[in-house]
Short mmCIF file of N, CA, C and O and ligand atoms in Angstrom, two decimals:
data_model
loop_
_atom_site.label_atom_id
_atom_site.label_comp_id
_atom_site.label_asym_id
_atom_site.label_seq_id
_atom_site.Cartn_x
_atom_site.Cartn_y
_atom_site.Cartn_z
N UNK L 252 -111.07 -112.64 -46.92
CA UNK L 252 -109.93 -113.16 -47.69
C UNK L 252 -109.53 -114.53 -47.14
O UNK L 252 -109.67 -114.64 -45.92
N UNK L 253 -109.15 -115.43 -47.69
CA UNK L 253 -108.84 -117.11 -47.67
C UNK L 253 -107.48 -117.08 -47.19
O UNK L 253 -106.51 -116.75 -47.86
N UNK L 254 -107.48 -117.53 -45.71
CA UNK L 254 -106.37 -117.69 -45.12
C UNK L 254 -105.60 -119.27 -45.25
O UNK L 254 -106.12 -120.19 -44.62
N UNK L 255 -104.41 -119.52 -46.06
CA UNK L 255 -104.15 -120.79 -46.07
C UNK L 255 -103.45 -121.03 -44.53
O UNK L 255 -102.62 -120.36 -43.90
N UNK L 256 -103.82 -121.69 -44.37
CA UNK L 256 -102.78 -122.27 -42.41
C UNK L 256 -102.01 -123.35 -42.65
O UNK L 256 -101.86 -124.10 -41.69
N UNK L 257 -101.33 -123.71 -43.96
CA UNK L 257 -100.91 -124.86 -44.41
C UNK L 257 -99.85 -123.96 -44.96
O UNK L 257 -98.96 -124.62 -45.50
N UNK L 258 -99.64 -122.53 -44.98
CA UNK L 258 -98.60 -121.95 -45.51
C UNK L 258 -97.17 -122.05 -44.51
O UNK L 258 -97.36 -122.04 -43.30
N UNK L 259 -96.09 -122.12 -44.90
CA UNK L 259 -95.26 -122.21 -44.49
C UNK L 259 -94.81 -121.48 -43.16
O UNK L 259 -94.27 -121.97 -42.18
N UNK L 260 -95.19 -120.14 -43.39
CA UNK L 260 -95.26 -119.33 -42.57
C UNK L 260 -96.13 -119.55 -40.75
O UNK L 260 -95.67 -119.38 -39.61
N UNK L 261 -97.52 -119.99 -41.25
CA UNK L 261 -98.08 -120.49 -40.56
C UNK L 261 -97.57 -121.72 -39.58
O UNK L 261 -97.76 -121.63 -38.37
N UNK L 262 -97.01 -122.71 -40.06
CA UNK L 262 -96.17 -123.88 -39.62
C UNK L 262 -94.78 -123.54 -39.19
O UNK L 262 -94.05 -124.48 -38.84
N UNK L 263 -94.23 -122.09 -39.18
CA UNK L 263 -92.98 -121.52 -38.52
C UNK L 263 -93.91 -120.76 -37.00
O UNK L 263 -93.42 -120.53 -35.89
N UNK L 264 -95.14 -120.57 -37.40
CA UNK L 264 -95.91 -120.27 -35.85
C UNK L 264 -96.28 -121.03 -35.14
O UNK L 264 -96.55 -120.61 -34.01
N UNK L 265 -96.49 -122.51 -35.42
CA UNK L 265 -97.21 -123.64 -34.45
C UNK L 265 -95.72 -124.33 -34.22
O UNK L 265 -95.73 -125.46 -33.75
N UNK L 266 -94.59 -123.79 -34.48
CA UNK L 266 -93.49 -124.65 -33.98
C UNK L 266 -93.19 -125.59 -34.65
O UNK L 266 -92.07 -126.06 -34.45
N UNK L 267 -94.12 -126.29 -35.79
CA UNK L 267 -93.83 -127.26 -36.64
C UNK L 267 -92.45 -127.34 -37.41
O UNK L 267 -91.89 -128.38 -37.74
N UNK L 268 -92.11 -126.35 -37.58
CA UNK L 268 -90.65 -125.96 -39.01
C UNK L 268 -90.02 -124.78 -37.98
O UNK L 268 -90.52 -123.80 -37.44
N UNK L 269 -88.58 -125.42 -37.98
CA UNK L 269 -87.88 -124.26 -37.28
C UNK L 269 -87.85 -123.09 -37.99
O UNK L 269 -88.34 -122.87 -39.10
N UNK L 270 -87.00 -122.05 -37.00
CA UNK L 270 -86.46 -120.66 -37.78
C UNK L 270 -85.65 -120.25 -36.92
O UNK L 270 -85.77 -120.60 -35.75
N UNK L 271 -84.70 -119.45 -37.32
CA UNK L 271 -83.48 -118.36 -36.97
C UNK L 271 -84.29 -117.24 -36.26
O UNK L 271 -84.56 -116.26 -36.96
N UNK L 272 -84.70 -117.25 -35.04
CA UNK L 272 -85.68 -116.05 -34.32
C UNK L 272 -84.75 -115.07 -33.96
O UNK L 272 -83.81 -115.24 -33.19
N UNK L 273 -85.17 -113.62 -34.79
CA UNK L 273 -84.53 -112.70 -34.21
C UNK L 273 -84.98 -111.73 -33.00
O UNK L 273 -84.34 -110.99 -32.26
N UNK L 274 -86.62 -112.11 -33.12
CA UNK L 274 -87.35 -111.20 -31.60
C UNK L 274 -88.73 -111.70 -32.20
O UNK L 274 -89.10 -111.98 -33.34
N UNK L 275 -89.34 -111.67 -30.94
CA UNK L 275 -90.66 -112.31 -30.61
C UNK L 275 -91.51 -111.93 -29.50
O UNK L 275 -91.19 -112.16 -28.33
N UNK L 276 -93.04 -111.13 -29.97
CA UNK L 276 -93.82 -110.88 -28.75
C UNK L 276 -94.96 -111.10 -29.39
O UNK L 276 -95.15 -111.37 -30.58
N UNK L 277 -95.99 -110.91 -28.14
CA UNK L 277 -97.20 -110.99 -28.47
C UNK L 277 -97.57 -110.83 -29.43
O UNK L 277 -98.56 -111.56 -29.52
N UNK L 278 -97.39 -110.08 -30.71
CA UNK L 278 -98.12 -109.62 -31.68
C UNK L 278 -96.92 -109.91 -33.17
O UNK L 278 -97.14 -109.25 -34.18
N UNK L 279 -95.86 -110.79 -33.16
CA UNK L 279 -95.09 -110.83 -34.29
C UNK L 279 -94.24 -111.54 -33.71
O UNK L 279 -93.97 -111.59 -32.51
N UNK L 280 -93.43 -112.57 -35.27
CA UNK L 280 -92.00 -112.89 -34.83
C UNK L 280 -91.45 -112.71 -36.18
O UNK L 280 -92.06 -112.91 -37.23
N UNK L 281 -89.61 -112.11 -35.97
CA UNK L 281 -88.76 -111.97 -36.32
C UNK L 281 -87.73 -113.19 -36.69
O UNK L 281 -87.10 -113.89 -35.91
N UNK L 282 -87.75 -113.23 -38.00
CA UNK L 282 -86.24 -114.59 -38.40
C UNK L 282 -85.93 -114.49 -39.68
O UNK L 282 -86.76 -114.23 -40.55
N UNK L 283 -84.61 -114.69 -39.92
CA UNK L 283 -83.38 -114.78 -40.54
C UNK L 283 -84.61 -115.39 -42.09
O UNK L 283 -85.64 -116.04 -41.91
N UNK L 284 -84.21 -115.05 -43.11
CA UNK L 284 -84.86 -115.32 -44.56
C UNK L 284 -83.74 -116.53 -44.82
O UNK L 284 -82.53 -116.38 -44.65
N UNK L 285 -84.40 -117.80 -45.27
CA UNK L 285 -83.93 -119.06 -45.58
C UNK L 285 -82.64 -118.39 -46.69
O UNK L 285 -81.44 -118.67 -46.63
N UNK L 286 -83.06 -117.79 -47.31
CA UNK L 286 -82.40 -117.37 -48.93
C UNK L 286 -81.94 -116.25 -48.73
O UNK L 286 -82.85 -115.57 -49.20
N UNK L 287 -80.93 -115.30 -48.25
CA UNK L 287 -80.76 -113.77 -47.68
C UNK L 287 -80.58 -113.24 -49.42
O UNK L 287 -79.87 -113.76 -50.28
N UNK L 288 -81.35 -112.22 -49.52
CA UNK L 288 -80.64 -111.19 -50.60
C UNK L 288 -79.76 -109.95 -50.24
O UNK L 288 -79.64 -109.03 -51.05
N UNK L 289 -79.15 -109.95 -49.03
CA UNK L 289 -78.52 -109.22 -48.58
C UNK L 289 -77.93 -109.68 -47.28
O UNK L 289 -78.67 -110.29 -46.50
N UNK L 290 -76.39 -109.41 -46.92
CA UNK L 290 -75.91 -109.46 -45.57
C UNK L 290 -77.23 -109.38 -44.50
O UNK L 290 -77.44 -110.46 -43.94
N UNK L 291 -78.04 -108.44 -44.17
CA UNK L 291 -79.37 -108.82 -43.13
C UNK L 291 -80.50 -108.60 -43.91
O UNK L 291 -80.77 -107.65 -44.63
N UNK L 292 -81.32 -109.96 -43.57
CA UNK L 292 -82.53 -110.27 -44.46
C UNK L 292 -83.41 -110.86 -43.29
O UNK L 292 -83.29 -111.86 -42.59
N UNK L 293 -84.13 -110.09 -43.33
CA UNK L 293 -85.01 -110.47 -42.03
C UNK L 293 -86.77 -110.72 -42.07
O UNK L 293 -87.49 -109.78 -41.73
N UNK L 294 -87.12 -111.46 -42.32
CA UNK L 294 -88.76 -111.38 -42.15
C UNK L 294 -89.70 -111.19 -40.82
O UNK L 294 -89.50 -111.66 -39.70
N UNK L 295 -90.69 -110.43 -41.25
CA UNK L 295 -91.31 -109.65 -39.69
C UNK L 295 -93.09 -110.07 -40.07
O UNK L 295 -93.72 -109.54 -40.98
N UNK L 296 -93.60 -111.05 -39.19
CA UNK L 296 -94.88 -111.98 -39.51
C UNK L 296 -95.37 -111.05 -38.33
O UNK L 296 -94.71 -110.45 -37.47
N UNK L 297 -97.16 -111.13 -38.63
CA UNK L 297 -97.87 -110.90 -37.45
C UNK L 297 -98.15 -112.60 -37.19
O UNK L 297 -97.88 -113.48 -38.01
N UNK L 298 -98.68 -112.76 -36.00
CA UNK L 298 -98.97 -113.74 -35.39
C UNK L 298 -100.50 -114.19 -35.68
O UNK L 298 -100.96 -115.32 -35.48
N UNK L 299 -101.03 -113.31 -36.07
CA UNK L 299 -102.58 -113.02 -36.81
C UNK L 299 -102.87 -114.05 -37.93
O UNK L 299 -101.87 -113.73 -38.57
N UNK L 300 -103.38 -114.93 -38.61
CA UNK L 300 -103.87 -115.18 -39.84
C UNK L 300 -104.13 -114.22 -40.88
O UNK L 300 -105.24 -114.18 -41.40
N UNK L 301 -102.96 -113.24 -41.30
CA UNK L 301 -103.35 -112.47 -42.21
C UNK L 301 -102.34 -112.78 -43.84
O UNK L 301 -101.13 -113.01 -43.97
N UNK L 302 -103.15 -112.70 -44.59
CA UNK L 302 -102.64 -113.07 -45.96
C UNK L 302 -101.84 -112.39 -46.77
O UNK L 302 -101.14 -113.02 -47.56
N UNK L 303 -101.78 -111.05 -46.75
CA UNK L 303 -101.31 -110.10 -47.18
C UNK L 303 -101.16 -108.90 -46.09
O UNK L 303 -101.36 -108.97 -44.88
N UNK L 304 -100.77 -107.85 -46.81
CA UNK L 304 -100.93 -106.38 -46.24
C UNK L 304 -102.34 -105.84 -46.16
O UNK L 304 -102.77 -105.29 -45.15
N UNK L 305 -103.00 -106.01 -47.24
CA UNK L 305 -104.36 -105.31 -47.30
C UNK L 305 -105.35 -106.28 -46.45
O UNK L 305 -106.42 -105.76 -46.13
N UNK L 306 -105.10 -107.65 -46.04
CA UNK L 306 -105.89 -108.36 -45.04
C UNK L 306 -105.42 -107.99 -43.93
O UNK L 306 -106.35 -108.03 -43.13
N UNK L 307 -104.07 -107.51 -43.21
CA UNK L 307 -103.58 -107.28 -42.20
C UNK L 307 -104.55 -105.64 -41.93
O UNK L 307 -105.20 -105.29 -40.95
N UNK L 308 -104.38 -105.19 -42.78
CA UNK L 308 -104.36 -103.29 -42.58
C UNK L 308 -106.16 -103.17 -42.42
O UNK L 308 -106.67 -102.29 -41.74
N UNK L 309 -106.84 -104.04 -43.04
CA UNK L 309 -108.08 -104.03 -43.38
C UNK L 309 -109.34 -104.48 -41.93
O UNK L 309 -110.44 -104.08 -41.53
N UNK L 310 -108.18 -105.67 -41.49
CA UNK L 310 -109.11 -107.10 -40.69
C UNK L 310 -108.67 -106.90 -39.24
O UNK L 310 -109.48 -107.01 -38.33
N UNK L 311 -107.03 -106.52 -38.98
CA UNK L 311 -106.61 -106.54 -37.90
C UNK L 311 -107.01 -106.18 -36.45
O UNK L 311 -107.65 -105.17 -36.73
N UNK L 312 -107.09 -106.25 -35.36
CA UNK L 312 -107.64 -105.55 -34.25
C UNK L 312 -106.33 -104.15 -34.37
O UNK L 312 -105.16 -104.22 -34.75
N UNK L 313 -107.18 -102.91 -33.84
CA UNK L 313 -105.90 -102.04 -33.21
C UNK L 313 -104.68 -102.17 -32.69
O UNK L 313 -103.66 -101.58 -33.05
N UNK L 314 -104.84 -103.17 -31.61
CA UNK L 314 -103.80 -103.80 -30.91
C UNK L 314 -102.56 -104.56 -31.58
O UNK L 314 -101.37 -104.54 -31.30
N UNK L 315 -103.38 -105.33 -32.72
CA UNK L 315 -102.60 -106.01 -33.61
C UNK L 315 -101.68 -104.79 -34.58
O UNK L 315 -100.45 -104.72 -34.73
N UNK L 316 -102.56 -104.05 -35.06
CA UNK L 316 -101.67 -103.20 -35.82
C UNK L 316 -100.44 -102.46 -35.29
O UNK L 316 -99.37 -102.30 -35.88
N UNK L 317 -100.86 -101.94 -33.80
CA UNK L 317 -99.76 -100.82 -33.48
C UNK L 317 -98.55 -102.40 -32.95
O UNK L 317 -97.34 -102.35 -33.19
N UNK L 318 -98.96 -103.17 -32.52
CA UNK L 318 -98.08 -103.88 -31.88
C UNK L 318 -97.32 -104.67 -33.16
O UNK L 318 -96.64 -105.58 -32.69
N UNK L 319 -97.25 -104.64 -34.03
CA UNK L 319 -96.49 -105.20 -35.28
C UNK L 319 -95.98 -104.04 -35.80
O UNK L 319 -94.84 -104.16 -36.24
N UNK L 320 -96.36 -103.19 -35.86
CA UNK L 320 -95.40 -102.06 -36.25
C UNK L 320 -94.21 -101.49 -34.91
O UNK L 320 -93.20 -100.81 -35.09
N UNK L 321 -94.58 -101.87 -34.01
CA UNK L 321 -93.27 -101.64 -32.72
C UNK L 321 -92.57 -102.87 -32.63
O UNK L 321 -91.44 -102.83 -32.15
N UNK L 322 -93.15 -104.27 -33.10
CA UNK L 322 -92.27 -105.56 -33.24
C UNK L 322 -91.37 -104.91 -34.32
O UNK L 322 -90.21 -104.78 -33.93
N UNK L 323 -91.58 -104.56 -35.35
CA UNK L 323 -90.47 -104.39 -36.27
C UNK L 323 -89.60 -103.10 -36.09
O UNK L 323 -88.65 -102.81 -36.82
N UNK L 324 -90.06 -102.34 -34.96
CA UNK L 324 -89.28 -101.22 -34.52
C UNK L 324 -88.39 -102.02 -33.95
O UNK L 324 -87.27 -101.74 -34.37
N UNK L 325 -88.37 -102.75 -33.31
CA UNK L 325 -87.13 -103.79 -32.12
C UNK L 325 -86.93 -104.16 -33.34
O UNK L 325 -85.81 -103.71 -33.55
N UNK L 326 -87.20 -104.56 -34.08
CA UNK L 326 -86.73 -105.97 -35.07
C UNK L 326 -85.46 -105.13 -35.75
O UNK L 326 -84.25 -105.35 -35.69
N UNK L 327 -86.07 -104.27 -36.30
CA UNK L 327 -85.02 -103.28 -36.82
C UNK L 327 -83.89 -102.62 -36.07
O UNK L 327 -82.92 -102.19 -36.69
N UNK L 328 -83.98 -102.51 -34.52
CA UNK L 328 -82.83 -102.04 -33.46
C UNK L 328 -82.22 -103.39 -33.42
O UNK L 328 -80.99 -103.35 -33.39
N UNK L 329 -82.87 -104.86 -33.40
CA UNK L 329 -82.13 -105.83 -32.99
C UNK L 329 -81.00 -106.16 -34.16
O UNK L 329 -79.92 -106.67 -33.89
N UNK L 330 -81.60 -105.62 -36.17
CA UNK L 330 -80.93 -105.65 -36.91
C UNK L 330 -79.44 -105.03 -36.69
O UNK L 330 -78.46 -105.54 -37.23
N UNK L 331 -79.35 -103.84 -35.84
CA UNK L 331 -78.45 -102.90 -36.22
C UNK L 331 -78.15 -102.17 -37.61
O UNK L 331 -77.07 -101.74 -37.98
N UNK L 332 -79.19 -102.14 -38.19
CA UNK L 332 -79.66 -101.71 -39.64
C UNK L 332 -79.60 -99.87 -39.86
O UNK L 332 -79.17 -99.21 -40.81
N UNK L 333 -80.26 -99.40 -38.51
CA UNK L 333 -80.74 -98.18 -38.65
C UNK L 333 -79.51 -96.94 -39.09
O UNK L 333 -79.86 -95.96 -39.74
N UNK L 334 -77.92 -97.14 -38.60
CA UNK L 334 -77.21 -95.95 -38.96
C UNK L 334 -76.53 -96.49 -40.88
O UNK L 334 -75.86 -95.72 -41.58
N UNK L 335 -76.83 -97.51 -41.18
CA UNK L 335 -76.63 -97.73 -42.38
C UNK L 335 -77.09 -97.09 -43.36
O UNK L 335 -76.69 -96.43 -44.33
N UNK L 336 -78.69 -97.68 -42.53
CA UNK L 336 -79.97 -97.63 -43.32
C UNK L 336 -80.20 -99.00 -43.96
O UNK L 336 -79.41 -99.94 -44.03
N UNK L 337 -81.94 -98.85 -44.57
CA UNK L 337 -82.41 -100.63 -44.65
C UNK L 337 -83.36 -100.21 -45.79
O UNK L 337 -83.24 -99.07 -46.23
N UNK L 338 -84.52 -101.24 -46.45
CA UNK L 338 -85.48 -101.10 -47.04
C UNK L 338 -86.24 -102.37 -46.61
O UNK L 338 -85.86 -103.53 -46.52
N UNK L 339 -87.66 -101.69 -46.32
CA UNK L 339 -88.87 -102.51 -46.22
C UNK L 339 -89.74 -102.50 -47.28
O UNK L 339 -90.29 -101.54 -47.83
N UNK L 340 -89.83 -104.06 -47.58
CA UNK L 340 -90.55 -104.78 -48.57
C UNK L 340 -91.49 -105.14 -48.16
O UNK L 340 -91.15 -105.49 -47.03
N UNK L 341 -92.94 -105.41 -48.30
CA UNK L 341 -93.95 -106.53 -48.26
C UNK L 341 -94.53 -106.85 -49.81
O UNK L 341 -95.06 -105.84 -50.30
N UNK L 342 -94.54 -107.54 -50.33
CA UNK L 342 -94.57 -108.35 -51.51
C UNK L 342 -96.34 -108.47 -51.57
O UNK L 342 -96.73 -109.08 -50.57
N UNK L 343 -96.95 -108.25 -52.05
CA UNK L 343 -98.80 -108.68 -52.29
C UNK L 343 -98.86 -109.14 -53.78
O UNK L 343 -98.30 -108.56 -54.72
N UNK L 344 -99.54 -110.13 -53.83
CA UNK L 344 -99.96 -110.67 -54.77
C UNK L 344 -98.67 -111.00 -56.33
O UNK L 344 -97.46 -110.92 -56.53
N UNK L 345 -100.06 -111.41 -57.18
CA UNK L 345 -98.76 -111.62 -58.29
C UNK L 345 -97.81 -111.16 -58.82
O UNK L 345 -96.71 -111.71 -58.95
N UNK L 346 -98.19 -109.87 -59.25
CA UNK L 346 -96.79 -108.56 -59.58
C UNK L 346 -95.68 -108.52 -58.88
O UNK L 346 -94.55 -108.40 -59.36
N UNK L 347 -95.94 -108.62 -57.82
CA UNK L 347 -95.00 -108.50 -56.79
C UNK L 347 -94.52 -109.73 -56.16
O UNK L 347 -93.76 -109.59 -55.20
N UNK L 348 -94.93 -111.28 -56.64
CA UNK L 348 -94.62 -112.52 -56.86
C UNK L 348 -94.14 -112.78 -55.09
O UNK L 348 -93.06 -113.06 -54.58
N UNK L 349 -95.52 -112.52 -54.52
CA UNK L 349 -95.44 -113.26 -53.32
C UNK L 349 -95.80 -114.40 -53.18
O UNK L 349 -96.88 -114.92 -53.44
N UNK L 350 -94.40 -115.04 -52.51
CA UNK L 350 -94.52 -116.63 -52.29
C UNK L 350 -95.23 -116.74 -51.38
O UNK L 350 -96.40 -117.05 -51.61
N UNK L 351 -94.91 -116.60 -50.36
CA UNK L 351 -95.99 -117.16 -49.22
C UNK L 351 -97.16 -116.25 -48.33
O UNK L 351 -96.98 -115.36 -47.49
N UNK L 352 -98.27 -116.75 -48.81
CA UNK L 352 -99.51 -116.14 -48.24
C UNK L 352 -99.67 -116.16 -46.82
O UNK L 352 -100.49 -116.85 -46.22
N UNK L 353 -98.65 -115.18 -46.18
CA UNK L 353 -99.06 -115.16 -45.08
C UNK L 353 -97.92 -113.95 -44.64
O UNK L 353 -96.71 -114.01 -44.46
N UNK L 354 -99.14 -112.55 -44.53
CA UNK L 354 -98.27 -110.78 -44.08
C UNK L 354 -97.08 -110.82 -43.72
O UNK L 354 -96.86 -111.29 -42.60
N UNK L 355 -96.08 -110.40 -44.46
CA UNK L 355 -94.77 -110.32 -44.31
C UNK L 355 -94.12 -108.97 -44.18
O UNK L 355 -94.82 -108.07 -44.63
N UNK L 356 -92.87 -108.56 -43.63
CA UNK L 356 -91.94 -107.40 -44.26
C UNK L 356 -90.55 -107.92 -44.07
O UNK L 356 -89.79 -108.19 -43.14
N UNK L 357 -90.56 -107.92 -45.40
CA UNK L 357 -88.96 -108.00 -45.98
C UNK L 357 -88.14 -106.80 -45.18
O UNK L 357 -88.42 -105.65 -45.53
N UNK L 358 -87.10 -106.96 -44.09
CA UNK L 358 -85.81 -105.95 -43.84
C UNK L 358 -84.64 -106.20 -44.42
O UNK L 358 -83.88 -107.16 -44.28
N UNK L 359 -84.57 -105.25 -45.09
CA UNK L 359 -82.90 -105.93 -45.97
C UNK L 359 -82.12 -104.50 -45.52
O UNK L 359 -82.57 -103.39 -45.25
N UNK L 360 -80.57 -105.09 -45.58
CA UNK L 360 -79.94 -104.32 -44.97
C UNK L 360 -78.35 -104.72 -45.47
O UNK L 360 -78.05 -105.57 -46.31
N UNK L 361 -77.54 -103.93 -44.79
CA UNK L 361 -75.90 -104.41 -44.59
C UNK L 361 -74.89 -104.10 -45.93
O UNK L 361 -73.67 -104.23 -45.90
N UNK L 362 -75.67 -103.69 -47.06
CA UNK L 362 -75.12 -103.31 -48.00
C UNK L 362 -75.59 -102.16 -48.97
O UNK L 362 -76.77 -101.80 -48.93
N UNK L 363 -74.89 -101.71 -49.65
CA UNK L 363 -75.70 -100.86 -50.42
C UNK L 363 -76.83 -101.54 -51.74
O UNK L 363 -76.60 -101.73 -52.94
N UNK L 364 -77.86 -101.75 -51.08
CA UNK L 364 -79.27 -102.17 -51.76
C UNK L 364 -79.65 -101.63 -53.11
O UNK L 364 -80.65 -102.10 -53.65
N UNK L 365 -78.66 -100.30 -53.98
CA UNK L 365 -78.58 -100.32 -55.50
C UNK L 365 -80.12 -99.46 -55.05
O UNK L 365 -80.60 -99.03 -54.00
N UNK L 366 -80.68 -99.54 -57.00
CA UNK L 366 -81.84 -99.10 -57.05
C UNK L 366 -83.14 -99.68 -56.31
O UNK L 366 -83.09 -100.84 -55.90
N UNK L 367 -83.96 -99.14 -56.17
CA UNK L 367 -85.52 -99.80 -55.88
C UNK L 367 -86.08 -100.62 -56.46
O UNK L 367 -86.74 -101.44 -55.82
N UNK L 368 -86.03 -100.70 -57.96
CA UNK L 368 -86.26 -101.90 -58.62
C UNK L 368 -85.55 -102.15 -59.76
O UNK L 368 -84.88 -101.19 -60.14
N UNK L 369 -85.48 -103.44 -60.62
CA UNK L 369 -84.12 -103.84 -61.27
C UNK L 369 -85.69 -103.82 -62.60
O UNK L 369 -86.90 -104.02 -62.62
N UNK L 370 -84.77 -103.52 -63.35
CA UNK L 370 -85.50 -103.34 -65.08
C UNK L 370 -86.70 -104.52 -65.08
O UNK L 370 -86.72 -105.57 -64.44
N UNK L 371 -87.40 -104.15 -65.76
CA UNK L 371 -88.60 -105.18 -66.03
C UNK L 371 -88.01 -105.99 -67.24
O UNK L 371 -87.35 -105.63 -68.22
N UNK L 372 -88.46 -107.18 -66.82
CA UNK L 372 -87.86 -108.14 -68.19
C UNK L 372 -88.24 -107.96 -69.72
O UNK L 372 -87.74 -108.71 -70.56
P1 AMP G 200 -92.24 -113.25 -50.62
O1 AMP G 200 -91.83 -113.47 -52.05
O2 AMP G 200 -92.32 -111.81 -50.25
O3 AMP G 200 -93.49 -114.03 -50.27
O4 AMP G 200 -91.04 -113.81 -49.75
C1 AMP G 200 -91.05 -115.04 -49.09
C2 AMP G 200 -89.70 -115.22 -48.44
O5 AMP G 200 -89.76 -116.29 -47.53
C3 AMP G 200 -88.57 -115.53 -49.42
O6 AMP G 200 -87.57 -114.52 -49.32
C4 AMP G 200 -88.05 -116.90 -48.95
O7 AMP G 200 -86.66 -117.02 -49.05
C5 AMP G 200 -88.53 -116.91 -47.50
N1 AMP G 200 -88.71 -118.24 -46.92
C6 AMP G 200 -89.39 -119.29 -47.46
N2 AMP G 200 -89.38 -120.32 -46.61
C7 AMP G 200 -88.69 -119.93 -45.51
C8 AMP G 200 -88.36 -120.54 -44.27
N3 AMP G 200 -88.72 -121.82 -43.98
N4 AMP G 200 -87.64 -119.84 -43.37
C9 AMP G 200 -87.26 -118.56 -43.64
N5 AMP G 200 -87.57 -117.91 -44.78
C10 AMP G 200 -88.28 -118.59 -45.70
#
């Protein structure tokens, strides 16, 4: 799969374009969504060149996988999300009108988040 490194995302990993860091290790970083759709809106990147979910889940080393799924375990304790409750998003492809090509999870939180999805146009 065609990794762009010119994606935005990518250029929030080489330090080029700041971000609002909410936690950061070896294997992911955590920051504040430019645009919040909710009181906490949080995006959770692997550090990997992966394009999607199915390039992450598919390509990843082991290491990479378990260690991005425990980044967003902190990510989510650092939210204070968990006695509310939250919803995790990752967006793939067109249907799901992902902007930027490069493995994401949407944490939204802090309010009551309504239904799962809003009527099709
Ligand atoms: P998606 O549609 O799942 O690809 O979501 C991409 C998200 O990235 C959107 O919610 C944008 O608001 C967010 N976003 C775009 N640029 C930035 C940025 N420079 N810093 C933080 N969030 C961003």
């Amino acid at each position: 799969m065609n990794y762009d490194a010119n994606n935005i995302f990518a250029k929030i990993l080489r330090g080029e374009i700041p971000c609002k860091k909410v936690y950061e290790d070896d294997y992911a970083l955590a920051f504040h969504d430019i645009n919040p759709q909710a009181p906490v809106h949080i995006l959770v990147i692997p550090k990997g060149p992966y394009s999607n979910y199915e390039d992450f889940a598919s390509s990843a080393e082991s290491d990479e996988l378990a260690g991005f799924q425990r980044a967003l375990l902190k990510t989510i304790a650092a939210a204070g999300v968990s006695a509310g409750g939250y919803r995790l998003i990752s967006n793939c492809g067109v249907n799901a009108h992902q902007e930027v090509p490069h493995y994401h999870v949407h944490i939204l939180g802090g309010r009551d988040l309504g239904a799962m999805l809003g009527k099709a146009a």
